[in-house]
mmCIF file of C-alpha atoms in Angstrom:
data_model
loop_
_atom_site.group_PDB
_atom_site.id
_atom_site.type_symbol
_atom_site.label_atom_id
_atom_site.label_comp_id
_atom_site.label_asym_id
_atom_site.label_seq_id
_atom_site.Cartn_x
_atom_site.Cartn_y
_atom_site.Cartn_z
ATOM 1 C CA MET A 1 95.863 106.731 108.667
ATOM 2 C CA SER A 2 97.300 110.212 108.849
ATOM 3 C CA LYS A 3 96.592 112.550 105.966
ATOM 4 C CA GLY A 4 99.766 114.526 106.702
ATOM 5 C CA GLY A 5 99.716 118.049 107.967
ATOM 6 C CA ASP A 6 101.173 121.510 108.062
ATOM 7 C CA PHE A 7 102.361 121.850 111.647
ATOM 8 C CA ASP A 8 106.159 121.614 111.261
ATOM 9 C CA LEU A 9 108.912 121.292 108.661
ATOM 10 C CA LEU A 10 108.780 117.496 108.478
ATOM 11 C CA SER A 11 104.994 117.303 108.110
ATOM 12 C CA ARG A 12 105.072 119.913 105.321
ATOM 13 C CA LEU A 13 107.932 118.105 103.592
ATOM 14 C CA VAL A 14 106.178 114.714 103.702
ATOM 15 C CA THR A 15 102.912 116.223 102.461
ATOM 16 C CA GLU A 16 104.721 117.924 99.550
ATOM 17 C CA TRP A 17 106.640 114.730 98.642
ATOM 18 C CA GLU A 18 103.498 112.627 98.636
ATOM 19 C CA THR A 19 101.590 115.242 96.613
ATOM 20 C CA ALA A 20 104.395 115.411 94.044
ATOM 21 C CA GLY A 21 104.443 111.610 93.804
ATOM 22 C CA ARG A 22 100.732 111.213 93.083
ATOM 23 C CA LEU A 23 99.699 110.287 89.580
ATOM 24 C CA PRO A 24 97.435 112.677 87.690
ATOM 25 C CA GLY A 25 93.687 112.007 88.060
ATOM 26 C CA ASP A 26 93.223 110.094 84.802
ATOM 27 C CA LYS A 27 96.158 107.763 85.539
ATOM 28 C CA ALA A 28 95.367 107.392 89.243
ATOM 29 C CA THR A 29 92.094 105.588 88.597
ATOM 30 C CA ASP A 30 93.824 102.880 86.544
ATOM 31 C CA THR A 31 97.020 102.499 88.560
ATOM 32 C CA ARG A 32 97.461 101.221 92.084
ATOM 33 C CA GLN A 33 99.581 103.571 94.177
ATOM 34 C CA VAL A 34 101.382 102.630 97.374
ATOM 35 C CA VAL A 35 103.291 105.038 99.609
ATOM 36 C CA VAL A 36 105.590 103.708 102.333
ATOM 37 C CA ARG A 37 106.157 106.222 105.137
ATOM 38 C CA ALA A 38 109.363 104.962 106.711
ATOM 39 C CA GLY A 39 110.590 105.703 110.208
ATOM 40 C CA ALA A 40 114.310 105.885 111.020
ATOM 41 C CA VAL A 41 115.857 103.238 108.754
ATOM 42 C CA LEU A 42 118.396 101.029 110.525
ATOM 43 C CA GLY A 43 120.945 98.966 108.622
ATOM 44 C CA LYS A 44 124.594 97.899 108.576
ATOM 45 C CA ASP A 45 125.752 100.071 105.718
ATOM 46 C CA GLY A 46 124.281 103.485 106.415
ATOM 47 C CA GLY A 47 121.073 105.048 107.541
ATOM 48 C CA ALA A 48 120.505 106.286 111.057
ATOM 49 C CA ILE A 49 122.957 103.859 112.711
ATOM 50 C CA GLN A 50 125.906 105.181 110.703
ATOM 51 C CA GLN A 51 125.368 108.636 112.192
ATOM 52 C CA MET A 52 125.019 107.317 115.757
ATOM 53 C CA ILE A 53 127.624 104.584 115.919
ATOM 54 C CA TRP A 54 130.772 106.583 116.769
ATOM 55 C CA PRO A 55 129.478 108.369 119.867
ATOM 56 C CA PHE A 56 128.183 105.020 121.140
ATOM 57 C CA TRP A 57 131.468 103.220 120.392
ATOM 58 C CA LEU A 58 133.272 105.941 122.330
ATOM 59 C CA GLY A 59 130.934 105.419 125.285
ATOM 60 C CA LEU A 60 129.307 108.824 124.729
ATOM 61 C CA GLY A 61 125.897 107.633 123.539
ATOM 62 C CA GLY A 62 122.932 108.817 125.527
ATOM 63 C CA THR A 63 119.282 109.737 125.360
ATOM 64 C CA LEU A 64 118.277 112.872 123.503
ATOM 65 C CA GLY A 65 116.329 115.378 125.570
ATOM 66 C CA SER A 66 113.953 113.607 127.949
ATOM 67 C CA GLY A 67 114.275 110.282 126.136
ATOM 68 C CA CYS A 68 110.504 109.793 126.492
ATOM 69 C CA GLN A 69 109.747 110.770 122.898
ATOM 70 C CA PRO A 70 108.642 107.995 120.507
ATOM 71 C CA PHE A 71 111.317 106.587 118.208
ATOM 72 C CA PRO A 72 109.657 104.855 115.232
ATOM 73 C CA TRP A 73 112.272 102.771 113.413
ATOM 74 C CA ILE A 74 112.483 100.016 110.818
ATOM 75 C CA HIS A 75 115.214 97.635 109.664
ATOM 76 C CA VAL A 76 116.248 98.215 106.045
ATOM 77 C CA ALA A 77 115.367 94.571 105.230
ATOM 78 C CA ASP A 78 111.788 95.272 106.300
ATOM 79 C CA VAL A 79 111.594 98.410 104.129
ATOM 80 C CA ALA A 80 112.582 96.231 101.163
ATOM 81 C CA GLY A 81 110.169 93.547 102.374
ATOM 82 C CA ILE A 82 107.216 95.948 102.539
ATOM 83 C CA ILE A 83 107.961 97.247 99.043
ATOM 84 C CA THR A 84 108.229 93.680 97.707
ATOM 85 C CA HIS A 85 105.022 92.723 99.527
ATOM 86 C CA ALA A 86 103.200 95.688 97.965
ATOM 87 C CA LEU A 87 104.495 94.842 94.476
ATOM 88 C CA GLU A 88 103.619 91.152 94.731
ATOM 89 C CA SER A 89 100.204 91.605 96.373
ATOM 90 C CA GLY A 90 97.034 91.905 94.393
ATOM 91 C CA THR A 91 95.382 95.231 93.671
ATOM 92 C CA GLY A 92 92.752 94.842 96.364
ATOM 93 C CA VAL A 93 95.260 93.806 99.031
ATOM 94 C CA VAL A 94 97.766 96.670 99.220
ATOM 95 C CA SER A 95 97.221 100.264 98.165
ATOM 96 C CA GLY A 96 97.474 103.717 99.681
ATOM 97 C CA VAL A 97 99.735 104.616 102.584
ATOM 98 C CA LEU A 98 101.623 101.979 104.588
ATOM 99 C CA ASN A 99 103.552 102.941 107.695
ATOM 100 C CA GLY A 100 107.033 101.520 107.316
ATOM 101 C CA VAL A 101 107.886 101.205 111.006
ATOM 102 C CA ALA A 102 108.467 98.176 113.204
ATOM 103 C CA PRO A 103 105.489 97.026 115.279
ATOM 104 C CA ALA A 104 107.247 98.188 118.446
ATOM 105 C CA ASP A 105 106.426 101.107 120.707
ATOM 106 C CA ASP A 106 109.969 102.232 121.481
ATOM 107 C CA THR A 107 111.132 105.531 122.914
ATOM 108 C CA ASN A 108 114.437 107.271 122.421
ATOM 109 C CA ALA A 109 115.519 105.978 125.843
ATOM 110 C CA THR A 110 114.583 102.387 124.925
ATOM 111 C CA PHE A 111 116.505 102.661 121.653
ATOM 112 C CA THR A 112 119.521 104.230 123.363
ATOM 113 C CA LYS A 113 119.733 101.457 125.968
ATOM 114 C CA ALA A 114 119.259 98.741 123.326
ATOM 115 C CA LEU A 115 121.969 100.161 121.045
ATOM 116 C CA GLY A 116 124.371 100.577 123.963
ATOM 117 C CA SER A 117 123.672 96.994 125.044
ATOM 118 C CA ALA A 118 124.142 95.619 121.520
ATOM 119 C CA LEU A 119 127.490 97.418 121.280
ATOM 120 C CA ARG A 120 128.389 96.542 124.908
ATOM 121 C CA ARG A 121 128.891 100.227 125.653
ATOM 122 C CA PRO A 122 127.542 102.420 128.448
ATOM 123 C CA THR A 123 124.874 105.032 127.747
ATOM 124 C CA LEU A 124 125.587 107.394 130.594
ATOM 125 C CA PHE A 125 125.597 110.811 128.972
ATOM 126 C CA PRO A 126 122.201 112.245 128.016
ATOM 127 C CA VAL A 127 122.235 115.035 125.451
ATOM 128 C CA PRO A 128 120.155 117.960 126.729
ATOM 129 C CA ALA A 129 117.481 119.344 124.401
ATOM 130 C CA PHE A 130 119.192 122.744 124.176
ATOM 131 C CA VAL A 131 122.344 121.073 122.805
ATOM 132 C CA VAL A 132 120.347 119.205 120.127
ATOM 133 C CA ASN A 133 118.572 122.472 119.233
ATOM 134 C CA THR A 134 121.888 124.320 119.015
ATOM 135 C CA LEU A 135 123.572 121.668 116.872
ATOM 136 C CA LEU A 136 120.682 120.957 114.494
ATOM 137 C CA GLY A 137 118.496 124.046 114.651
ATOM 138 C CA SER A 138 114.999 123.973 116.072
ATOM 139 C CA GLU A 139 113.239 122.739 112.892
ATOM 140 C CA ARG A 140 115.460 119.664 112.544
ATOM 141 C CA ALA A 141 115.784 119.058 116.288
ATOM 142 C CA VAL A 142 112.019 118.650 116.661
ATOM 143 C CA ILE A 143 112.258 115.359 114.732
ATOM 144 C CA LEU A 144 114.564 113.916 117.398
ATOM 145 C CA LEU A 145 113.190 115.655 120.477
ATOM 146 C CA GLN A 146 109.453 115.207 119.965
ATOM 147 C CA GLY A 147 109.162 112.145 117.779
ATOM 148 C CA GLN A 148 105.861 110.760 116.589
ATOM 149 C CA ARG A 149 104.079 107.602 117.682
ATOM 150 C CA VAL A 150 103.491 105.556 114.524
ATOM 151 C CA ILE A 151 101.767 102.173 114.315
ATOM 152 C CA PRO A 152 102.011 99.955 111.193
ATOM 153 C CA LYS A 153 98.318 98.994 111.399
ATOM 154 C CA ARG A 154 97.575 98.831 107.647
ATOM 155 C CA THR A 155 100.965 97.219 106.958
ATOM 156 C CA LEU A 156 100.164 94.382 109.366
ATOM 157 C CA GLU A 157 96.553 94.126 108.133
ATOM 158 C CA SER A 158 97.868 93.686 104.579
ATOM 159 C CA GLY A 159 99.598 90.493 105.715
ATOM 160 C CA TYR A 160 103.180 91.713 105.898
ATOM 161 C CA VAL A 161 105.241 89.809 108.498
ATOM 162 C CA PHE A 162 108.190 91.753 109.873
ATOM 163 C CA LYS A 163 111.584 90.051 109.766
ATOM 164 C CA TYR A 164 112.830 92.358 112.558
ATOM 165 C CA PRO A 165 109.835 93.273 114.739
ATOM 166 C CA ASP A 166 111.873 94.264 117.820
ATOM 167 C CA LEU A 167 115.001 96.286 118.552
ATOM 168 C CA GLN A 168 116.992 93.395 119.976
ATOM 169 C CA SER A 169 116.771 91.283 116.811
ATOM 170 C CA ALA A 170 117.326 94.278 114.507
ATOM 171 C CA LEU A 171 120.344 95.604 116.397
ATOM 172 C CA LYS A 172 121.846 92.114 116.782
ATOM 173 C CA ASN A 173 121.741 91.772 112.985
ATOM 174 C CA ILE A 174 123.136 95.262 112.401
ATOM 175 C CA VAL A 175 126.059 95.305 114.834
ATOM 176 C CA SER A 176 127.144 91.668 114.398
#
């Protein structure tokens, strides 16, 4: 389990959010706290897909940078499922940080090909890293160009069963 960090904008932001969300010491000992660290949330009505859908529909979707960077994602139904699981589980079962990402080890290239396939669109045009940096700025671009390999180890150990454990089933649900 990662304790967060201070090595880039996103790590500082997550650390500050989680610190702000912690209960004060006297309350923390009596109250179970659960934090869900979600990857890119995929769903029909918003989230990451809404921002990506038009370039893909136009046949302009492509890998970002090298495409080799990890792309941790989760279906919105599984985010809700993990939260429900945490609420309904006993105190000793679920507490602390849960990684809200699918149990898949996908890269940006894998995701790009799967989304193109689900939409029946080609994915011929990669977006070079310098273009992503120019459009988003280097601090935001690092999220898309470097990624982070995340495994939902504690989420699975707590007994949560993913409704959408792989890209094909998640994207089929989202684009249908």
